Short mmCIF file of C-alpha atoms and ligand atoms in Angstrom, two decimals:
data_model
loop_
_atom_site.label_atom_id
_atom_site.label_comp_id
_atom_site.label_asym_id
_atom_site.label_seq_id
_atom_site.Cartn_x
_atom_site.Cartn_y
_atom_site.Cartn_z
CA MET A 1 0.00 -0.06 -0.14
CA VAL A 2 2.86 2.35 0.95
CA GLY A 3 4.54 1.75 -2.37
CA ARG A 4 1.66 2.61 -4.41
CA GLU A 5 1.20 5.82 -2.70
CA LEU A 6 4.68 6.35 -3.29
CA LEU A 7 4.34 5.81 -7.15
CA ALA A 8 1.56 8.35 -7.04
CA LEU A 9 3.50 10.94 -5.29
CA LEU A 10 6.56 10.82 -7.45
CA GLU A 11 4.05 11.34 -10.63
CA ARG A 12 2.20 14.27 -8.82
CA ARG A 13 5.09 15.82 -7.21
CA ARG A 14 7.03 15.85 -10.45
CA PHE A 15 9.96 14.08 -9.25
CA PRO A 16 12.42 13.61 -11.99
CA VAL A 17 12.42 9.63 -12.61
CA ALA A 18 14.17 8.81 -15.57
CA GLN A 19 13.55 5.06 -15.24
CA LEU A 20 11.55 3.53 -12.58
CA GLN A 21 11.88 -0.04 -11.43
CA PRO A 22 9.26 -1.46 -9.11
CA PHE A 23 9.97 -4.76 -7.74
CA SER A 24 7.63 -7.26 -5.65
CA SER A 25 8.17 -10.35 -3.58
CA GLY A 26 7.70 -12.51 -6.85
CA ARG A 27 4.91 -14.54 -4.71
CA SER A 28 2.50 -13.43 -7.30
CA LEU A 29 2.39 -11.41 -10.74
CA GLN A 30 2.48 -7.53 -9.70
CA ASN A 31 1.88 -4.53 -12.03
CA VAL A 32 2.32 -1.29 -11.28
CA ARG A 33 0.84 2.04 -13.04
CA PHE A 34 3.47 5.08 -13.37
CA ARG A 35 3.03 7.91 -15.78
CA GLY A 36 0.12 6.05 -17.89
CA ARG A 37 2.23 2.82 -18.16
CA THR A 38 1.77 -0.78 -16.96
CA LEU A 39 5.15 -1.91 -15.37
CA GLN A 40 5.60 -5.25 -14.08
CA ALA A 41 7.31 -5.68 -10.70
CA PRO A 42 9.19 -8.74 -10.52
CA ALA A 43 11.26 -10.11 -7.59
CA ILE A 44 13.96 -8.30 -6.14
CA ASP A 45 17.20 -8.58 -7.97
CA ALA A 46 20.01 -7.03 -6.06
CA LYS A 47 21.76 -6.51 -9.53
CA LEU A 48 19.39 -4.17 -10.87
CA LEU A 49 18.89 -2.75 -7.67
CA SER A 50 22.41 -1.91 -7.60
CA CYS A 51 22.18 -0.06 -10.68
CA CYS A 52 19.68 2.36 -9.38
CA GLN A 53 20.52 6.04 -7.95
CA LEU A 54 17.93 5.87 -5.41
CA VAL A 55 15.97 2.87 -3.73
CA PHE A 56 12.52 3.25 -1.77
CA MET A 57 12.25 0.13 0.48
CA VAL A 58 8.49 -0.38 1.55
CA SER A 59 8.38 -3.91 2.12
CA SER A 60 9.88 -5.65 5.08
CA GLU A 61 12.53 -5.42 7.69
CA GLU A 62 13.73 -8.61 6.40
CA VAL A 63 13.97 -6.88 2.82
CA ALA A 64 15.68 -4.09 4.58
CA ARG A 65 18.43 -5.84 6.22
CA ARG A 66 19.16 -7.86 3.46
CA PHE A 67 19.85 -5.11 0.93
CA GLY A 68 19.71 -1.45 2.28
CA PRO A 69 23.26 -1.45 3.97
CA LYS A 70 24.90 -3.31 1.07
CA LEU A 71 23.35 -0.79 -1.56
CA ALA A 72 24.07 2.36 0.66
CA ALA A 73 27.63 1.28 0.93
CA GLY A 74 27.88 1.18 -2.85
CA GLY A 75 26.82 4.58 -3.15
CA VAL A 76 22.89 4.00 -3.57
CA TRP A 77 20.67 6.64 -1.79
CA VAL A 78 18.31 4.14 0.36
CA ILE A 79 15.08 5.62 1.84
CA ASP A 80 13.83 2.68 4.37
CA ASP A 81 10.25 2.87 5.56
CA SER A 82 10.39 -0.36 7.83
CA SER A 83 11.62 0.06 11.62
CA GLU A 84 14.58 -2.03 10.89
CA PHE A 85 17.40 0.84 10.89
CA ARG A 86 15.37 3.58 12.73
CA LEU A 87 17.04 3.36 16.41
CA ASP A 88 20.73 2.41 14.70
CA PRO A 89 23.00 5.62 15.79
CA LYS A 90 24.57 5.43 12.57
CA VAL A 91 21.27 5.87 10.60
CA PRO A 92 19.07 9.33 10.09
CA LEU A 93 15.52 9.03 10.88
CA VAL A 94 14.30 12.00 9.23
CA ILE A 95 11.17 14.03 9.42
CA PRO A 96 12.00 16.95 6.70
CA GLU A 97 9.93 19.33 8.83
CA VAL A 98 11.57 18.38 12.11
CA ASN A 99 15.10 17.25 11.80
CA SER A 100 16.35 17.61 7.75
CA SER A 101 19.68 18.51 9.35
CA ALA A 102 20.22 15.14 10.18
CA LEU A 103 20.76 14.33 6.31
CA ASN A 104 24.33 14.11 5.05
CA PHE A 105 25.79 13.18 2.03
CA HIS A 106 28.03 10.50 3.34
CA GLN A 107 24.89 8.40 4.85
CA ARG A 108 23.09 7.18 2.27
CA LEU A 109 20.88 4.55 4.57
CA ILE A 110 18.03 6.67 5.74
CA ALA A 111 14.91 5.48 7.86
CA GLY A 112 11.43 7.17 7.67
CA PRO A 113 9.83 7.19 11.06
CA ASN A 114 6.90 5.13 12.45
CA CYS A 115 3.84 6.41 11.25
CA THR A 116 2.12 6.96 14.81
CA MET A 117 5.07 8.90 15.76
CA THR A 118 4.91 11.17 12.84
CA GLY A 119 1.83 13.11 13.90
CA ILE A 120 2.93 14.22 17.12
CA ALA A 121 6.87 14.65 16.41
CA VAL A 122 5.38 17.32 13.39
CA ALA A 123 2.58 19.11 15.72
CA GLY A 124 4.90 19.09 18.90
CA TRP A 125 8.02 20.11 17.41
CA PRO A 126 7.16 24.03 17.27
CA LEU A 127 6.16 23.88 21.04
CA HIS A 128 9.39 21.74 22.08
CA LYS A 129 11.64 24.02 19.97
CA ALA A 130 10.03 26.80 22.01
CA ALA A 131 9.70 25.42 25.71
CA THR A 132 11.31 22.06 26.23
CA VAL A 133 8.69 19.37 26.19
CA ARG A 134 9.61 17.23 29.49
CA GLU A 135 6.66 14.53 28.94
CA VAL A 136 4.38 13.27 26.51
CA ARG A 137 1.39 10.84 27.12
CA LEU A 138 -0.41 9.77 23.94
CA ALA A 139 -3.51 7.42 23.39
CA THR A 140 -3.32 6.37 19.85
CA TYR A 141 -6.30 5.57 17.42
CA GLN A 142 -4.44 3.31 14.73
CA ALA A 143 -5.96 2.60 11.39
CA VAL A 144 -5.80 -0.92 9.62
CA SER A 145 -3.97 0.26 7.00
CA GLY A 146 -1.05 0.66 9.44
CA ALA A 147 -0.69 -2.94 9.72
CA GLY A 148 -0.27 -3.45 5.84
CA ARG A 149 -2.62 -4.99 2.97
CA ASP A 150 -3.25 -8.01 4.24
CA ALA A 151 -4.70 -6.37 7.72
CA LEU A 152 -6.79 -4.32 5.38
CA THR A 153 -8.43 -7.41 3.35
CA GLU A 154 -8.81 -9.08 6.88
CA PHE A 155 -11.19 -5.78 7.69
CA PHE A 156 -13.30 -5.75 4.82
CA ASP A 157 -13.76 -9.51 4.89
CA GLN A 158 -15.25 -9.22 8.68
CA SER A 159 -17.16 -6.08 7.99
CA ARG A 160 -18.78 -7.62 5.09
CA ALA A 161 -19.37 -11.18 7.40
CA ASN A 162 -20.65 -8.76 10.06
CA ALA A 163 -22.85 -6.89 8.23
CA ALA A 164 -24.48 -10.20 6.24
CA ARG A 165 -25.03 -11.46 9.83
CA GLN A 166 -26.52 -8.54 11.10
CA THR A 167 -28.84 -8.59 7.82
CA LEU A 168 -30.03 -12.27 8.57
CA ALA A 169 -29.98 -12.54 12.69
CA PRO A 170 -34.11 -11.63 13.17
CA ASP A 171 -33.21 -10.88 16.79
CA GLY A 172 -30.56 -8.52 15.85
CA ARG A 173 -27.81 -9.72 18.03
CA ALA A 174 -24.15 -8.98 18.03
CA PRO A 175 -22.28 -10.90 15.56
CA ILE A 176 -20.79 -14.39 16.61
CA TRP A 177 -17.18 -14.39 16.61
CA PRO A 178 -14.98 -15.69 15.26
CA CYS A 179 -15.64 -14.45 12.13
CA PRO A 180 -13.30 -14.92 8.89
CA ALA A 181 -10.06 -15.98 9.54
CA ARG A 182 -7.57 -13.74 11.48
CA ARG A 183 -3.81 -13.49 10.29
CA ALA A 184 -2.68 -10.05 10.22
CA LEU A 185 -4.40 -8.89 13.20
CA PRO A 186 -4.25 -10.09 17.05
CA GLN A 187 -8.29 -9.63 17.25
CA PRO A 188 -11.31 -8.96 15.11
CA ILE A 189 -11.69 -5.45 14.15
CA ALA A 190 -14.48 -4.88 12.66
CA GLY A 191 -16.91 -3.56 15.10
CA ASN A 192 -14.04 -3.83 17.50
CA VAL A 193 -11.23 -1.47 19.19
CA PHE A 194 -8.09 -3.40 20.88
CA PRO A 195 -5.07 -2.08 22.78
CA GLN A 196 -2.49 -3.96 20.96
CA VAL A 197 -0.33 -2.84 18.24
CA GLY A 198 2.53 -5.28 17.67
CA SER A 199 3.43 -8.05 20.38
CA PHE A 200 4.00 -7.34 24.06
CA ASP A 201 7.28 -7.27 26.07
CA PRO A 202 7.75 -9.01 29.35
CA GLN A 203 6.56 -5.50 30.84
CA GLY A 204 3.40 -5.34 28.96
CA HIS A 205 4.27 -2.76 26.64
CA CYS A 206 3.42 -3.70 22.88
CA GLY A 207 6.06 -3.06 20.10
CA GLU A 208 4.53 0.17 19.09
CA GLU A 209 4.51 1.78 22.11
CA THR A 210 8.29 1.23 22.17
CA LYS A 211 8.97 2.17 18.98
CA VAL A 212 6.83 5.64 19.36
CA ALA A 213 8.77 6.71 22.62
CA ARG A 214 11.99 5.77 21.13
CA GLU A 215 11.76 7.09 17.83
CA LEU A 216 10.50 10.56 19.23
CA ARG A 217 13.37 10.82 21.29
CA LYS A 218 15.44 10.20 18.56
CA VAL A 219 13.67 12.76 15.79
CA TRP A 220 13.45 15.49 18.57
CA SER A 221 17.12 14.68 20.04
CA ALA A 222 15.62 14.52 23.09
CA ALA A 223 17.44 11.86 25.29
CA HIS A 224 15.46 12.66 28.55
CA LEU A 225 11.64 13.04 27.18
CA ARG A 226 9.44 11.02 29.26
CA VAL A 227 6.97 9.35 26.88
CA SER A 228 3.98 7.05 27.75
CA VAL A 229 1.76 5.44 24.94
CA THR A 230 -1.22 3.35 25.04
CA ALA A 231 -1.50 2.02 21.28
CA VAL A 232 -4.88 1.14 20.07
CA ARG A 233 -6.15 -0.28 16.74
CA VAL A 234 -9.50 1.19 15.43
CA PRO A 235 -11.67 0.45 12.53
CA VAL A 236 -10.91 2.94 10.47
CA VAL A 237 -9.38 2.42 6.72
CA ARG A 238 -6.87 5.20 6.97
CA GLY A 239 -5.55 7.98 9.22
CA HIS A 240 -4.04 7.69 12.67
CA SER A 241 -5.30 9.47 15.36
CA LEU A 242 -3.74 10.72 18.63
CA ALA A 243 -4.69 12.01 21.92
CA ALA A 244 -1.76 13.86 23.01
CA TRP A 245 -0.81 15.53 26.57
CA LEU A 246 2.18 17.69 26.62
CA ARG A 247 4.01 18.65 29.78
CA PHE A 248 6.53 21.81 30.04
CA SER A 249 8.68 22.93 32.77
CA ARG A 250 6.91 26.00 32.87
CA PRO A 251 3.63 27.15 32.08
CA PHE A 252 2.76 27.44 28.44
CA ALA A 253 -0.18 29.24 27.35
CA PRO A 254 -2.45 27.98 24.72
CA GLN A 255 -2.80 30.88 22.74
CA ARG A 256 1.22 31.20 22.76
CA ALA A 257 0.91 27.35 21.36
CA ARG A 258 -1.45 28.38 18.63
CA ARG A 259 0.60 31.28 17.15
CA LEU A 260 3.32 28.95 16.90
CA LEU A 261 1.44 26.25 15.47
CA ARG A 262 -0.63 28.16 12.78
CA HIS A 263 2.63 28.76 11.09
CA ALA A 264 4.44 25.67 11.61
CA PRO A 265 5.61 23.54 8.39
CA GLY A 266 3.54 20.65 7.19
CA LEU A 267 0.80 21.17 9.95
CA LYS A 268 -2.47 22.65 9.78
CA LEU A 269 -4.14 23.95 12.98
CA MET A 270 -8.07 23.63 13.17
CA THR A 271 -9.45 25.78 15.76
CA ALA A 272 -13.20 26.11 14.57
CA ASN A 273 -13.39 22.40 13.87
CA TYR A 274 -11.32 19.12 14.59
CA PRO A 275 -9.51 16.80 12.28
CA THR A 276 -11.29 13.59 11.82
CA PRO A 277 -9.12 10.36 10.05
CA LEU A 278 -12.22 10.18 7.55
CA ALA A 279 -12.02 13.79 6.51
CA MET A 280 -8.43 14.06 6.59
CA ALA A 281 -7.58 10.74 4.84
CA GLY A 282 -5.66 11.49 1.37
CA LEU A 283 -4.54 14.86 2.45
CA ALA A 284 -0.67 15.55 2.90
CA PRO A 285 -0.48 17.78 6.25
CA VAL A 286 -0.66 16.66 9.92
CA PHE A 287 -3.81 18.05 11.44
CA THR A 288 -3.98 19.27 15.02
CA GLY A 289 -7.25 20.54 17.10
CA ARG A 290 -8.86 20.88 20.14
CA LEU A 291 -5.97 22.62 21.36
CA ARG A 292 -6.63 23.25 25.28
CA PRO A 293 -4.68 23.58 28.55
CA GLY A 294 -4.33 20.14 30.59
CA ILE A 295 -4.54 19.46 34.14
CA ASP A 296 -2.47 22.92 35.08
CA ALA A 297 -0.58 25.52 33.42
CA ARG A 298 2.33 23.41 32.20
CA GLU A 299 0.38 20.99 30.39
CA LEU A 300 -1.26 21.22 26.83
CA CYS A 301 -3.66 18.49 25.23
CA LEU A 302 -3.88 18.17 21.56
CA TRP A 303 -5.60 15.90 18.93
CA VAL A 304 -3.71 15.23 16.20
CA VAL A 305 -4.59 13.22 12.93
CA SER A 306 -2.16 12.19 10.04
CA ASP A 307 -2.68 9.94 7.06
CA ASN A 308 -0.18 6.71 7.81
CA LEU A 309 0.02 5.92 4.56
CA LEU A 310 1.12 9.55 3.53
CA LYS A 311 2.91 11.93 6.06
CA GLY A 312 3.43 8.62 8.12
CA ALA A 313 5.23 6.69 5.08
CA ALA A 314 5.12 7.48 1.38
CA LEU A 315 5.04 11.39 1.42
CA ASN A 316 7.77 11.61 4.19
CA SER A 317 10.08 9.18 2.08
CA VAL A 318 9.35 11.50 -1.04
CA GLN A 319 10.44 14.62 0.63
CA ILE A 320 13.29 13.12 2.07
CA ALA A 321 14.25 12.34 -1.56
CA GLU A 322 13.48 15.90 -2.44
CA HIS A 323 15.43 16.91 -0.01
CA ILE A 324 18.49 14.90 -1.23
CA LEU A 325 17.59 16.42 -5.05
CA ARG A 326 17.61 20.12 -3.83
CA LYS A 327 21.05 19.48 -2.14
CA GLY A 328 22.45 18.03 -5.18
CA TRP A 329 23.44 14.86 -3.77
CA LEU A 330 21.70 13.07 -6.34
CA LYS A 331 23.03 12.89 -9.85
CA ARG A 332 20.43 14.51 -12.00
CA PRO A 333 19.54 11.59 -14.81
N1 NAP B 401 0.98 1.09 6.09
C1 NAP B 401 1.54 1.97 6.87
O1 NAP B 401 0.85 2.99 7.32
C2 NAP B 401 3.07 2.33 6.97
C3 NAP B 401 3.67 3.30 7.40
C4 NAP B 401 4.88 3.44 8.07
C5 NAP B 401 5.71 2.78 7.36
N2 NAP B 401 5.27 1.42 7.02
C6 NAP B 401 6.09 0.43 6.29
O2 NAP B 401 6.48 0.34 4.92
C7 NAP B 401 6.56 -0.93 4.51
C8 NAP B 401 5.39 -1.33 3.92
O3 NAP B 401 4.15 -1.53 4.40
P1 NAP B 401 2.82 -1.61 3.92
O4 NAP B 401 1.74 -1.05 4.65
O5 NAP B 401 2.54 -0.87 2.31
O6 NAP B 401 2.81 -3.04 3.54
P2 NAP B 401 1.68 -3.97 2.52
O7 NAP B 401 1.07 -3.39 1.94
O8 NAP B 401 1.90 -5.26 3.20
O9 NAP B 401 2.77 -4.27 1.27
C9 NAP B 401 4.23 -4.96 1.53
C10 NAP B 401 4.81 -5.03 0.11
O10 NAP B 401 6.31 -5.65 0.63
C11 NAP B 401 6.86 -6.59 -0.27
N3 NAP B 401 7.43 -7.57 -0.17
C12 NAP B 401 6.95 -8.26 0.81
N4 NAP B 401 8.33 -9.20 1.22
C13 NAP B 401 8.79 -9.08 0.12
C14 NAP B 401 9.97 -9.70 -0.36
N5 NAP B 401 10.66 -10.76 0.31
N6 NAP B 401 10.56 -9.04 -1.65
C15 NAP B 401 10.16 -8.14 -2.28
N7 NAP B 401 9.13 -7.73 -1.54
C16 NAP B 401 8.43 -8.06 -0.75
C17 NAP B 401 5.07 -7.03 -0.95
O11 NAP B 401 5.04 -7.69 -2.37
P3 NAP B 401 4.01 -8.37 -2.84
O12 NAP B 401 2.99 -7.62 -3.44
O13 NAP B 401 4.77 -9.25 -3.69
O14 NAP B 401 3.45 -9.20 -1.95
C18 NAP B 401 4.32 -5.75 -0.86
O15 NAP B 401 4.19 -5.18 -1.99
C19 NAP B 401 6.57 -1.60 6.14
O16 NAP B 401 7.70 -1.83 6.45
C20 NAP B 401 5.95 -1.06 6.89
O17 NAP B 401 6.64 -1.40 8.30
C21 NAP B 401 3.89 1.01 6.86
#
């Protein structure tokens, strides 16, 4: 899913692609459309990859591990959306609106961030810059597409089965589980929410919660930031939402925060209304609203929504590529 969004963005933003070579797992015949042409996406071929100037990796950790470092060592720019290298101290983890300065000519393997973390990283950055955030608490409401194509198929299958059961059940009772096979997600997702994204560690944190905390510290260069996350999967197709509580060491007036957020790059502050994933799906910026005081003057509360497939993945990667291009680091075709 991220790969298809990425191609659409390269086309729409007129990235100067001379030749595009898509790849797939090779498990089934995959075609993609680019600039009006249908291109076949064969299984990955290391030799063909090494001839590229720029490689977007939108597949799996395993693929990133297998090809990323070798390609970068051979001079190919590699932008990887998996979590494989995000916390590697040698690899820049980049959200251009926040830390494009982490990019450098000699480090050609670059990691894109976790799609949940991106929203708060962009929305909270102007506030952090102005008055060091000490603590971030998050409750996430994560779309099914964040777990990939198989999870989305599972969601649609379950939704269809639910609809059929509701129609057929004369007593109107809730559908009886289990519904169609579950493989990509740990619980039924149609008509449900569950507080698990990834697997649990011995302390009871799930993978997504740990990733968000560690990646936010890295992108903000804030080693001492305290971050607490409860990650929840919700039956939404695309668009991750976050309830965020930001704690400062000194009072921070909401009016001042609004002034800062109104002009922040990549961010749209909503005041008359609030963002929802349905309304914001397919849109580029991170949206924030319901900015208000928290439990005391040192705390602010925010609601943040961003498209996990765009700013959370494909768009961020294309923005990184555009930055590399602007710097003149990518030989023009
Ligand atoms: N979904 C999001 O919101 C999101 C956000 C941020 C980052 N990411 C990251 O972006 C990457 C892609 O996510 P996605 O949601 O687009 O997943 P997806 O819809 O499940 O697609 C995964 C793609 O990877 C390909 N693939 C899998 N194994 C491969 C292999 N061994 N060799 C070559 N290609 C292989 C698949 O090819 P086939 O089509 O042939 O199966 C498929 O095209 C993941 O690393 C994910 O963690 C996703």
